[in-house]
Amino acid sequence: MDVIIVGGGASGLTAGIVLARRGFKVTIIERNNKCGKKILLTGNGRANYWNELQSIDKYHSKDIRLGEQIWLNGKDKVLPFLDSLGLVSKVINGYYYPYSNQAVSLLNVLLNTAHNLKVNFVLDEYVVDIKKEDKFVVKTTKNVYTAKKVILATGGKAASKTGSDGNGYNLAQSLGHSLVEVLPSLVQLKGQDNFYKDWAGVRSEVVLKLKENDKVIKSEHGEVQFTDYGLSGICTFNLSGLVAKGLVQKKKEVIEINFVPWFKGNIDDFIAFMDEQEQKLNKYNLSNILEGFLNYKIVNLVLKLAKVPVDVKWSDVDKRGLAKMILSFPFLVAGTNDFDSAQVCSGGIPLTEINVKTMESLKVKSLYLIGEIVDVDGDCGGYNLGFAWMSGILAGESISND
């Protein structure tokens, strides 16, 4: 065969389709009994597969300037490729979904196209070794295969139930590649305190500011889910990769929560606002006033931590201290949840070891690395699938028949 692709996820299927259209004999080896398990989980089963807001700051890597070359070379190829499969999109606030609202539609157009192009699928086989001789020798748990070219599209370590166990990193390292430390990303955050049961179950629009060693390095605005161990939700996920890296480096990670993102002003302005509310609602105690714009669980928790009785008046409390707690509540990060809870990984094969125009290894000729195995991860919102499409297309277009 001409090309073996190890891994039948988004990037592997993309590369296989592009190559088959160019006349290559392609075999995809997939460890599961079917391809694309992770695709079915994306977007809560709706497959948010792209975002019209394309910016390199939505992607992260140790060598992001090299990552930008992949993005620049690949981003304009994605939608024409997906359209060529017959996928009809629905765009909601810039987020692309299959019009059917079902991730299975996205997977089916990929698989149908691949089958029509005579891509050969080998399922339920786990690749245990790859050696480069005159050709590549790919050994699985059941068979041995040879090919002129190999593409590693194994995914990372996130969501192991989909088959991602980090094996691709081992295969790449056995062929001479190194590894940027792999950490959970797009994952929930655990806190250091013991009061989280008091806010568990609350969903609220907030602003999160990530402070690393007391310096703000990133901010996110949107809905957060408060859990009995800490924080979840898209805003949390988009900070989690930076948090994981910082914690490994022994940095202090604190997230300040602004519970009133609609309020445009500083602490003094908020105090003035509360003074006006008290005058307007002169028969209300502090708890009653706060429940006019905060979830009651958050109100009770803030007052509890401030050691303020629920029936006290606003005029009788430490206004500045309470205002600061509402505008910049400190969440002390203890860690992230594990790889099984993560949507993707940060880290992977360094971009310095890859030709970013072709995705070919700079260590081993005719070896290509695409998708999550590479040291590129994206924010929530279709960016990780976006990188899978881009890297798969670039590899598929660049492979020659020499």
mmCIF file of C-alpha atoms in Angstrom:
data_model
loop_
_atom_site.group_PDB
_atom_site.id
_atom_site.type_symbol
_atom_site.label_atom_id
_atom_site.label_comp_id
_atom_site.label_asym_id
_atom_site.label_seq_id
_atom_site.Cartn_x
_atom_site.Cartn_y
_atom_site.Cartn_z
ATOM 1 C CA MET A 1 0.000 0.000 0.000
ATOM 2 C CA ASP A 2 1.078 3.609 -0.497
ATOM 3 C CA VAL A 3 0.063 5.165 2.829
ATOM 4 C CA ILE A 4 -0.882 3.786 6.234
ATOM 5 C CA ILE A 5 -2.722 6.154 8.551
ATOM 6 C CA VAL A 6 -2.668 5.151 12.205
ATOM 7 C CA GLY A 7 -5.905 6.456 13.705
ATOM 8 C CA GLY A 8 -9.358 6.920 12.214
ATOM 9 C CA GLY A 9 -10.409 10.147 13.881
ATOM 10 C CA ALA A 10 -11.030 13.534 12.301
ATOM 11 C CA SER A 11 -7.481 14.215 11.105
ATOM 12 C CA GLY A 12 -6.860 10.650 9.929
ATOM 13 C CA LEU A 13 -10.100 10.451 7.943
ATOM 14 C CA THR A 14 -9.403 13.854 6.398
ATOM 15 C CA ALA A 15 -5.910 12.913 5.274
ATOM 16 C CA GLY A 16 -7.203 9.586 3.948
ATOM 17 C CA ILE A 17 -9.894 11.243 1.845
ATOM 18 C CA VAL A 18 -7.529 13.855 0.401
ATOM 19 C CA LEU A 19 -4.973 11.163 -0.487
ATOM 20 C CA ALA A 20 -7.534 8.774 -1.982
ATOM 21 C CA ARG A 21 -8.866 11.565 -4.181
ATOM 22 C CA ARG A 22 -5.309 11.986 -5.452
ATOM 23 C CA GLY A 23 -5.143 8.310 -6.386
ATOM 24 C CA PHE A 24 -3.184 6.895 -3.452
ATOM 25 C CA LYS A 25 -3.891 3.466 -1.988
ATOM 26 C CA VAL A 26 -4.689 4.278 1.626
ATOM 27 C CA THR A 27 -5.212 2.059 4.659
ATOM 28 C CA ILE A 28 -6.497 3.443 7.958
ATOM 29 C CA ILE A 29 -5.697 1.304 11.004
ATOM 30 C CA GLU A 30 -8.081 2.013 13.880
ATOM 31 C CA ARG A 31 -7.858 0.398 17.298
ATOM 32 C CA ASN A 32 -11.633 0.622 17.911
ATOM 33 C CA ASN A 33 -14.324 -1.369 16.153
ATOM 34 C CA LYS A 34 -15.385 1.800 14.348
ATOM 35 C CA CYS A 35 -13.815 5.128 13.460
ATOM 36 C CA GLY A 36 -14.560 8.590 14.777
ATOM 37 C CA LYS A 37 -15.696 7.859 18.328
ATOM 38 C CA LYS A 38 -14.392 11.216 19.542
ATOM 39 C CA ILE A 39 -16.193 13.083 16.762
ATOM 40 C CA LEU A 40 -19.475 11.780 18.166
ATOM 41 C CA LEU A 41 -18.742 13.425 21.532
ATOM 42 C CA THR A 42 -17.900 16.896 20.247
ATOM 43 C CA GLY A 43 -20.277 19.763 20.872
ATOM 44 C CA ASN A 44 -22.289 17.622 23.299
ATOM 45 C CA GLY A 45 -23.169 15.302 20.450
ATOM 46 C CA ARG A 46 -23.862 18.140 18.017
ATOM 47 C CA ALA A 47 -20.298 18.393 16.590
ATOM 48 C CA ASN A 48 -19.218 22.013 16.728
ATOM 49 C CA TYR A 49 -16.657 21.490 13.970
ATOM 50 C CA TRP A 50 -15.488 25.014 12.997
ATOM 51 C CA ASN A 51 -15.714 28.652 14.029
ATOM 52 C CA GLU A 52 -15.944 31.626 11.696
ATOM 53 C CA LEU A 53 -13.927 33.672 14.211
ATOM 54 C CA GLN A 54 -10.511 32.421 13.141
ATOM 55 C CA SER A 55 -7.555 33.919 14.987
ATOM 56 C CA ILE A 56 -4.215 32.397 15.878
ATOM 57 C CA ASP A 57 -4.754 33.403 19.518
ATOM 58 C CA LYS A 58 -7.421 30.688 19.674
ATOM 59 C CA TYR A 59 -4.648 28.100 19.289
ATOM 60 C CA HIS A 60 -1.836 27.283 21.712
ATOM 61 C CA SER A 61 1.592 25.718 21.381
ATOM 62 C CA LYS A 62 5.087 26.001 22.787
ATOM 63 C CA ASP A 63 6.047 27.188 19.296
ATOM 64 C CA ILE A 64 2.937 29.094 18.269
ATOM 65 C CA ARG A 65 4.723 31.020 15.505
ATOM 66 C CA LEU A 66 5.253 27.706 13.729
ATOM 67 C CA GLY A 67 1.647 26.796 14.530
ATOM 68 C CA GLU A 68 0.591 29.992 12.818
ATOM 69 C CA GLN A 69 2.100 28.688 9.559
ATOM 70 C CA ILE A 70 -0.158 25.617 9.726
ATOM 71 C CA TRP A 71 -3.123 27.863 10.421
ATOM 72 C CA LEU A 72 -2.307 30.282 7.596
ATOM 73 C CA ASN A 73 -1.739 27.467 5.086
ATOM 74 C CA GLY A 74 -4.753 25.409 6.127
ATOM 75 C CA LYS A 75 -7.605 27.592 7.342
ATOM 76 C CA ASP A 76 -9.010 28.549 3.939
ATOM 77 C CA LYS A 77 -9.079 24.919 2.812
ATOM 78 C CA VAL A 78 -11.338 23.612 5.579
ATOM 79 C CA LEU A 79 -14.824 24.722 4.581
ATOM 80 C CA PRO A 80 -14.375 23.829 0.873
ATOM 81 C CA PHE A 81 -13.190 20.365 1.955
ATOM 82 C CA LEU A 82 -16.169 19.799 4.258
ATOM 83 C CA ASP A 83 -18.557 21.174 1.638
ATOM 84 C CA SER A 84 -17.118 18.684 -0.877
ATOM 85 C CA LEU A 85 -18.283 15.865 1.409
ATOM 86 C CA GLY A 86 -21.886 17.042 1.150
ATOM 87 C CA LEU A 87 -22.011 18.410 4.691
ATOM 88 C CA VAL A 88 -24.613 21.162 5.125
ATOM 89 C CA SER A 89 -23.828 23.514 7.971
ATOM 90 C CA LYS A 90 -25.798 25.502 10.505
ATOM 91 C CA VAL A 91 -23.971 28.560 11.885
ATOM 92 C CA ILE A 92 -25.004 29.848 15.314
ATOM 93 C CA ASN A 93 -23.083 32.859 16.654
ATOM 94 C CA GLY A 94 -20.142 31.856 14.495
ATOM 95 C CA TYR A 95 -20.167 28.198 15.606
ATOM 96 C CA TYR A 96 -20.516 25.649 12.786
ATOM 97 C CA TYR A 97 -22.687 22.551 13.320
ATOM 98 C CA PRO A 98 -24.124 19.956 10.939
ATOM 99 C CA TYR A 99 -27.564 21.175 9.865
ATOM 100 C CA SER A 100 -29.012 17.992 11.368
ATOM 101 C CA ASN A 101 -27.645 19.060 14.772
ATOM 102 C CA GLN A 102 -26.125 15.585 15.095
ATOM 103 C CA ALA A 103 -22.437 14.710 15.255
ATOM 104 C CA VAL A 104 -23.183 11.419 13.523
ATOM 105 C CA SER A 105 -23.965 13.382 10.336
ATOM 106 C CA LEU A 106 -20.427 14.746 10.299
ATOM 107 C CA LEU A 107 -18.938 11.319 10.886
ATOM 108 C CA ASN A 108 -21.138 9.712 8.255
ATOM 109 C CA VAL A 109 -20.151 12.105 5.461
ATOM 110 C CA LEU A 110 -16.490 11.420 6.254
ATOM 111 C CA LEU A 111 -16.948 7.645 6.315
ATOM 112 C CA ASN A 112 -19.214 7.545 3.249
ATOM 113 C CA THR A 113 -16.705 9.561 1.244
ATOM 114 C CA ALA A 114 -13.789 7.414 2.388
ATOM 115 C CA HIS A 115 -15.602 4.181 1.538
ATOM 116 C CA ASN A 116 -16.644 5.498 -1.878
ATOM 117 C CA LEU A 117 -12.993 6.319 -2.561
ATOM 118 C CA LYS A 118 -11.994 2.729 -1.652
ATOM 119 C CA VAL A 119 -10.028 3.686 1.462
ATOM 120 C CA ASN A 120 -9.177 0.408 3.192
ATOM 121 C CA PHE A 121 -10.191 0.229 6.870
ATOM 122 C CA VAL A 122 -8.512 -2.131 9.329
ATOM 123 C CA LEU A 123 -10.507 -2.063 12.564
ATOM 124 C CA ASP A 124 -9.906 -3.541 16.010
ATOM 125 C CA GLU A 125 -6.141 -3.567 15.557
ATOM 126 C CA TYR A 126 -3.759 -1.768 17.905
ATOM 127 C CA VAL A 127 -0.433 -0.591 16.481
ATOM 128 C CA VAL A 128 2.370 -1.688 18.810
ATOM 129 C CA ASP A 129 5.458 -0.873 16.736
ATOM 130 C CA ILE A 130 6.595 1.046 13.664
ATOM 131 C CA LYS A 131 10.001 0.656 12.080
ATOM 132 C CA LYS A 132 11.503 2.447 9.088
ATOM 133 C CA GLU A 133 13.381 0.101 6.752
ATOM 134 C CA ASP A 134 13.215 0.355 2.956
ATOM 135 C CA LYS A 135 9.557 0.873 3.691
ATOM 136 C CA PHE A 136 7.686 1.355 6.932
ATOM 137 C CA VAL A 137 6.881 -1.844 8.815
ATOM 138 C CA VAL A 138 3.773 -1.387 10.965
ATOM 139 C CA LYS A 139 3.106 -4.118 13.502
ATOM 140 C CA THR A 140 -0.299 -4.449 15.176
ATOM 141 C CA THR A 141 -1.616 -6.873 17.768
ATOM 142 C CA LYS A 142 -2.772 -9.093 14.896
ATOM 143 C CA ASN A 143 -0.781 -8.400 11.719
ATOM 144 C CA VAL A 144 2.207 -6.750 10.073
ATOM 145 C CA TYR A 145 1.776 -4.197 7.270
ATOM 146 C CA THR A 146 4.180 -2.295 5.029
ATOM 147 C CA ALA A 147 3.808 1.068 3.308
ATOM 148 C CA LYS A 148 5.857 3.799 1.653
ATOM 149 C CA LYS A 149 4.444 6.509 3.928
ATOM 150 C CA VAL A 150 2.951 6.575 7.426
ATOM 151 C CA ILE A 151 0.745 9.198 9.026
ATOM 152 C CA LEU A 152 0.371 9.197 12.804
ATOM 153 C CA ALA A 153 -3.120 10.487 13.636
ATOM 154 C CA THR A 154 -3.610 8.664 16.916
ATOM 155 C CA GLY A 155 -4.907 11.531 19.035
ATOM 156 C CA GLY A 156 -3.551 12.304 22.477
ATOM 157 C CA LYS A 157 -4.468 11.042 25.941
ATOM 158 C CA ALA A 158 -7.775 12.845 26.530
ATOM 159 C CA ALA A 159 -11.049 10.889 26.808
ATOM 160 C CA SER A 160 -9.503 7.422 26.920
ATOM 161 C CA LYS A 161 -12.931 5.806 26.408
ATOM 162 C CA THR A 162 -12.608 6.905 22.766
ATOM 163 C CA GLY A 163 -9.318 5.028 22.427
ATOM 164 C CA SER A 164 -6.871 7.857 23.138
ATOM 165 C CA ASP A 165 -4.282 6.371 25.474
ATOM 166 C CA GLY A 166 -1.124 8.224 24.422
ATOM 167 C CA ASN A 167 0.189 5.343 22.310
ATOM 168 C CA GLY A 168 0.920 7.705 19.421
ATOM 169 C CA TYR A 169 3.424 9.581 21.564
ATOM 170 C CA ASN A 170 5.241 6.313 22.265
ATOM 171 C CA LEU A 171 5.321 5.404 18.571
ATOM 172 C CA ALA A 172 6.662 8.839 17.623
ATOM 173 C CA GLN A 173 9.312 8.715 20.351
ATOM 174 C CA SER A 174 10.411 5.263 19.221
ATOM 175 C CA LEU A 175 11.070 6.841 15.817
ATOM 176 C CA GLY A 176 13.253 9.574 17.312
ATOM 177 C CA HIS A 177 10.825 12.329 18.237
ATOM 178 C CA SER A 178 10.769 14.159 21.560
ATOM 179 C CA LEU A 179 7.725 15.324 23.502
ATOM 180 C CA VAL A 180 6.450 18.594 24.945
ATOM 181 C CA GLU A 181 4.945 17.565 28.288
ATOM 182 C CA VAL A 182 1.373 16.378 27.752
ATOM 183 C CA LEU A 183 -1.230 17.827 30.133
ATOM 184 C CA PRO A 184 -5.046 17.860 30.319
ATOM 185 C CA SER A 185 -6.678 20.813 28.562
ATOM 186 C CA LEU A 186 -10.279 21.950 28.142
ATOM 187 C CA VAL A 187 -10.914 20.417 31.529
ATOM 188 C CA GLN A 188 -12.508 21.254 34.881
ATOM 189 C CA LEU A 189 -10.546 22.966 37.650
ATOM 190 C CA LYS A 190 -10.324 21.846 41.275
ATOM 191 C CA GLY A 191 -10.012 24.376 44.082
ATOM 192 C CA GLN A 192 -8.159 24.416 47.387
ATOM 193 C CA ASP A 193 -11.057 25.432 49.658
ATOM 194 C CA ASN A 194 -13.808 23.388 51.297
ATOM 195 C CA PHE A 195 -16.906 25.509 50.637
ATOM 196 C CA TYR A 196 -17.644 24.442 47.054
ATOM 197 C CA LYS A 197 -20.627 22.323 48.031
ATOM 198 C CA ASP A 198 -22.345 25.627 48.865
ATOM 199 C CA TRP A 199 -22.330 26.777 45.234
ATOM 200 C CA ALA A 200 -22.630 23.352 43.561
ATOM 201 C CA GLY A 201 -25.213 23.290 40.789
ATOM 202 C CA VAL A 202 -25.177 27.010 40.020
ATOM 203 C CA ARG A 203 -24.733 28.172 36.419
ATOM 204 C CA SER A 204 -23.974 31.832 36.028
ATOM 205 C CA GLU A 205 -22.597 34.346 33.558
ATOM 206 C CA VAL A 206 -19.327 35.684 34.963
ATOM 207 C CA VAL A 207 -15.929 37.052 34.029
ATOM 208 C CA LEU A 208 -12.937 34.909 35.006
ATOM 209 C CA LYS A 209 -9.470 36.472 35.274
ATOM 210 C CA LEU A 210 -6.566 34.051 35.511
ATOM 211 C CA LYS A 211 -3.770 35.439 37.678
ATOM 212 C CA GLU A 212 -0.454 33.628 37.531
ATOM 213 C CA ASN A 213 1.930 34.662 40.289
ATOM 214 C CA ASP A 214 -0.379 37.667 40.844
ATOM 215 C CA LYS A 215 -0.303 38.810 37.197
ATOM 216 C CA VAL A 216 -3.415 38.614 35.003
ATOM 217 C CA ILE A 217 -2.552 36.522 31.928
ATOM 218 C CA LYS A 218 -5.976 35.770 30.433
ATOM 219 C CA SER A 219 -9.631 36.662 30.875
ATOM 220 C CA GLU A 220 -12.820 34.846 29.808
ATOM 221 C CA HIS A 221 -16.459 36.039 29.798
ATOM 222 C CA GLY A 222 -19.366 33.600 29.683
ATOM 223 C CA GLU A 223 -21.252 30.929 31.594
ATOM 224 C CA VAL A 224 -19.527 28.973 34.350
ATOM 225 C CA GLN A 225 -20.772 25.858 36.095
ATOM 226 C CA PHE A 226 -20.003 25.792 39.815
ATOM 227 C CA THR A 227 -19.324 22.291 41.128
ATOM 228 C CA ASP A 228 -18.671 20.648 44.466
ATOM 229 C CA TYR A 229 -14.949 20.529 43.614
ATOM 230 C CA GLY A 230 -14.541 23.854 41.794
ATOM 231 C CA LEU A 231 -15.332 25.214 38.336
ATOM 232 C CA SER A 232 -16.478 23.863 34.979
ATOM 233 C CA GLY A 233 -17.909 25.241 31.730
ATOM 234 C CA ILE A 234 -16.453 26.759 28.574
ATOM 235 C CA CYS A 235 -14.825 29.762 30.266
ATOM 236 C CA THR A 236 -13.089 27.455 32.728
ATOM 237 C CA PHE A 237 -11.986 25.097 29.955
ATOM 238 C CA ASN A 238 -10.403 27.933 27.985
ATOM 239 C CA LEU A 239 -8.200 28.792 30.978
ATOM 240 C CA SER A 240 -7.400 25.237 32.005
ATOM 241 C CA GLY A 241 -4.519 24.607 29.604
ATOM 242 C CA LEU A 242 -2.627 27.634 30.914
ATOM 243 C CA VAL A 243 -3.433 26.617 34.492
ATOM 244 C CA ALA A 244 -2.098 23.086 33.971
ATOM 245 C CA LYS A 245 1.156 24.388 32.517
ATOM 246 C CA GLY A 246 1.553 26.930 35.298
ATOM 247 C CA LEU A 247 0.966 24.393 38.052
ATOM 248 C CA VAL A 248 3.622 22.075 36.592
ATOM 249 C CA GLN A 249 6.017 25.025 36.823
ATOM 250 C CA LYS A 250 5.025 25.540 40.495
ATOM 251 C CA LYS A 251 3.356 28.871 39.779
ATOM 252 C CA LYS A 252 0.513 30.201 41.902
ATOM 253 C CA GLU A 253 -2.732 30.005 39.933
ATOM 254 C CA VAL A 254 -5.690 32.087 41.134
ATOM 255 C CA ILE A 255 -8.891 32.832 39.220
ATOM 256 C CA GLU A 256 -10.778 35.972 40.152
ATOM 257 C CA ILE A 257 -14.515 35.658 39.564
ATOM 258 C CA ASN A 258 -16.597 38.724 38.758
ATOM 259 C CA PHE A 259 -20.173 37.707 39.560
ATOM 260 C CA VAL A 260 -21.627 40.880 37.966
ATOM 261 C CA PRO A 261 -20.082 41.103 34.467
ATOM 262 C CA TRP A 262 -22.941 43.336 33.354
ATOM 263 C CA PHE A 263 -21.802 46.024 35.787
ATOM 264 C CA LYS A 264 -19.344 48.353 34.065
ATOM 265 C CA GLY A 265 -17.454 50.085 36.818
ATOM 266 C CA ASN A 266 -14.944 49.764 39.636
ATOM 267 C CA ILE A 267 -15.404 49.034 43.334
ATOM 268 C CA ASP A 268 -16.370 52.633 44.127
ATOM 269 C CA ASP A 269 -18.964 52.583 41.355
ATOM 270 C CA PHE A 270 -20.404 49.323 42.681
ATOM 271 C CA ILE A 271 -20.614 50.745 46.205
ATOM 272 C CA ALA A 272 -22.510 53.734 44.799
ATOM 273 C CA PHE A 273 -24.838 51.357 42.917
ATOM 274 C CA MET A 274 -25.547 49.402 46.099
ATOM 275 C CA ASP A 275 -26.161 52.649 48.016
ATOM 276 C CA GLU A 276 -28.792 53.554 45.417
ATOM 277 C CA GLN A 277 -30.344 50.102 45.613
ATOM 278 C CA GLU A 278 -30.632 50.377 49.385
ATOM 279 C CA GLN A 279 -32.289 53.793 49.112
ATOM 280 C CA LYS A 280 -34.726 52.492 46.516
ATOM 281 C CA LEU A 281 -35.413 49.289 48.445
ATOM 282 C CA ASN A 282 -35.242 50.746 51.934
ATOM 283 C CA LYS A 283 -37.172 47.907 53.563
ATOM 284 C CA TYR A 284 -34.861 45.250 52.124
ATOM 285 C CA ASN A 285 -31.917 43.736 53.922
ATOM 286 C CA LEU A 286 -28.607 43.073 52.144
ATOM 287 C CA SER A 287 -29.523 39.514 51.183
ATOM 288 C CA ASN A 288 -32.765 40.685 49.546
ATOM 289 C CA ILE A 289 -30.944 43.324 47.497
ATOM 290 C CA LEU A 290 -28.228 40.945 46.318
ATOM 291 C CA GLU A 291 -30.789 38.331 45.276
ATOM 292 C CA GLY A 292 -32.060 40.908 42.798
ATOM 293 C CA PHE A 293 -29.072 40.091 40.585
ATOM 294 C CA LEU A 294 -27.203 37.121 42.093
ATOM 295 C CA ASN A 295 -28.130 33.462 42.529
ATOM 296 C CA TYR A 296 -29.232 32.881 46.120
ATOM 297 C CA LYS A 297 -26.523 30.227 46.630
ATOM 298 C CA ILE A 298 -23.843 32.745 45.650
ATOM 299 C CA VAL A 299 -25.423 35.354 47.938
ATOM 300 C CA ASN A 300 -25.431 32.976 50.904
ATOM 301 C CA LEU A 301 -21.851 31.895 50.239
ATOM 302 C CA VAL A 302 -20.479 35.417 49.860
ATOM 303 C CA LEU A 303 -22.174 36.539 53.064
ATOM 304 C CA LYS A 304 -21.003 33.416 54.887
ATOM 305 C CA LEU A 305 -17.372 33.937 53.864
ATOM 306 C CA ALA A 306 -17.601 37.635 54.697
ATOM 307 C CA LYS A 307 -19.059 36.658 58.098
ATOM 308 C CA VAL A 308 -22.069 38.887 57.473
ATOM 309 C CA PRO A 309 -25.543 37.921 58.809
ATOM 310 C CA VAL A 310 -28.112 37.460 56.046
ATOM 311 C CA ASP A 311 -30.525 39.982 57.632
ATOM 312 C CA VAL A 312 -28.007 42.830 57.960
ATOM 313 C CA LYS A 313 -28.364 46.140 56.097
ATOM 314 C CA TRP A 314 -25.930 47.162 53.360
ATOM 315 C CA SER A 315 -25.134 50.347 55.243
ATOM 316 C CA ASP A 316 -23.946 48.310 58.259
ATOM 317 C CA VAL A 317 -21.265 46.180 56.514
ATOM 318 C CA ASP A 318 -17.722 46.607 55.240
ATOM 319 C CA LYS A 319 -18.856 47.866 51.850
ATOM 320 C CA ARG A 320 -15.470 47.798 50.180
ATOM 321 C CA GLY A 321 -14.629 44.294 51.371
ATOM 322 C CA LEU A 322 -17.967 42.885 50.228
ATOM 323 C CA ALA A 323 -17.844 44.720 46.896
ATOM 324 C CA LYS A 324 -14.385 43.317 46.256
ATOM 325 C CA MET A 325 -15.627 39.795 46.974
ATOM 326 C CA ILE A 326 -18.455 40.181 44.456
ATOM 327 C CA LEU A 327 -16.293 41.803 41.759
ATOM 328 C CA SER A 328 -13.147 39.680 42.209
ATOM 329 C CA PHE A 329 -13.907 36.555 44.221
ATOM 330 C CA PRO A 330 -10.662 34.554 44.609
ATOM 331 C CA PHE A 331 -10.719 30.914 43.482
ATOM 332 C CA LEU A 332 -7.476 29.228 44.551
ATOM 333 C CA VAL A 333 -6.634 26.528 42.009
ATOM 334 C CA ALA A 334 -5.411 23.197 43.349
ATOM 335 C CA GLY A 335 -5.286 21.325 40.037
ATOM 336 C CA THR A 336 -7.193 20.088 37.016
ATOM 337 C CA ASN A 337 -9.319 17.014 36.582
ATOM 338 C CA ASP A 338 -7.592 14.096 34.851
ATOM 339 C CA PHE A 339 -7.164 13.135 31.195
ATOM 340 C CA ASP A 340 -10.394 11.128 31.185
ATOM 341 C CA SER A 341 -12.304 14.332 31.979
ATOM 342 C CA ALA A 342 -10.388 16.469 29.466
ATOM 343 C CA GLN A 343 -11.607 17.170 25.950
ATOM 344 C CA VAL A 344 -8.073 17.516 24.544
ATOM 345 C CA CYS A 345 -4.431 17.623 25.614
ATOM 346 C CA SER A 346 -1.849 20.341 25.498
ATOM 347 C CA GLY A 347 1.675 19.356 24.535
ATOM 348 C CA GLY A 348 2.743 16.609 22.147
ATOM 349 C CA ILE A 349 5.252 16.308 19.321
ATOM 350 C CA PRO A 350 7.108 19.648 19.049
ATOM 351 C CA LEU A 351 6.432 21.738 15.974
ATOM 352 C CA THR A 352 10.187 22.283 15.708
ATOM 353 C CA GLU A 353 10.412 18.616 14.650
ATOM 354 C CA ILE A 354 7.778 18.941 11.889
ATOM 355 C CA ASN A 355 7.749 20.666 8.505
ATOM 356 C CA VAL A 356 4.756 22.893 9.183
ATOM 357 C CA LYS A 357 4.019 23.329 5.463
ATOM 358 C CA THR A 358 3.572 19.591 4.910
ATOM 359 C CA MET A 359 3.264 18.026 8.419
ATOM 360 C CA GLU A 360 6.183 15.713 7.524
ATOM 361 C CA SER A 361 8.560 14.718 10.282
ATOM 362 C CA LEU A 362 11.953 16.384 10.212
ATOM 363 C CA LYS A 363 13.316 13.313 11.997
ATOM 364 C CA VAL A 364 12.033 10.535 9.715
ATOM 365 C CA LYS A 365 11.422 10.997 6.001
ATOM 366 C CA SER A 366 7.915 10.007 4.827
ATOM 367 C CA LEU A 367 6.505 10.043 8.386
ATOM 368 C CA TYR A 368 3.728 12.588 8.972
ATOM 369 C CA LEU A 369 2.146 13.748 12.222
ATOM 370 C CA ILE A 370 -1.307 15.340 12.370
ATOM 371 C CA GLY A 371 -4.104 16.189 14.796
ATOM 372 C CA GLU A 372 -3.882 16.083 18.560
ATOM 373 C CA ILE A 373 -0.595 14.179 18.675
ATOM 374 C CA VAL A 374 1.046 17.473 17.656
ATOM 375 C CA ASP A 375 1.784 20.240 20.178
ATOM 376 C CA VAL A 376 -1.203 22.389 19.190
ATOM 377 C CA ASP A 377 -4.454 22.711 21.125
ATOM 378 C CA GLY A 378 -7.330 25.121 20.707
ATOM 379 C CA ASP A 379 -10.016 26.872 22.708
ATOM 380 C CA CYS A 380 -13.560 25.564 22.899
ATOM 381 C CA GLY A 381 -15.661 26.423 19.887
ATOM 382 C CA GLY A 382 -14.584 24.126 17.058
ATOM 383 C CA TYR A 383 -10.897 25.012 17.110
ATOM 384 C CA ASN A 384 -9.520 21.575 17.946
ATOM 385 C CA LEU A 385 -11.480 19.925 15.171
ATOM 386 C CA GLY A 386 -10.357 22.894 13.080
ATOM 387 C CA PHE A 387 -6.731 21.925 13.615
ATOM 388 C CA ALA A 388 -7.541 18.311 12.788
ATOM 389 C CA TRP A 389 -9.002 19.360 9.408
ATOM 390 C CA MET A 390 -6.124 21.752 8.650
ATOM 391 C CA SER A 391 -3.304 19.373 9.507
ATOM 392 C CA GLY A 392 -5.007 16.428 7.781
ATOM 393 C CA ILE A 393 -5.549 18.416 4.583
ATOM 394 C CA LEU A 394 -1.959 19.709 4.519
ATOM 395 C CA ALA A 395 -0.522 16.220 4.966
ATOM 396 C CA GLY A 396 -2.878 14.718 2.381
ATOM 397 C CA GLU A 397 -2.043 17.385 -0.203
ATOM 398 C CA SER A 398 1.721 17.304 0.315
ATOM 399 C CA ILE A 399 2.512 13.568 0.166
ATOM 400 C CA SER A 400 4.217 12.633 -3.088
ATOM 401 C CA ASN A 401 4.427 9.242 -4.771
ATOM 402 C CA ASP A 402 8.216 8.977 -4.689
#
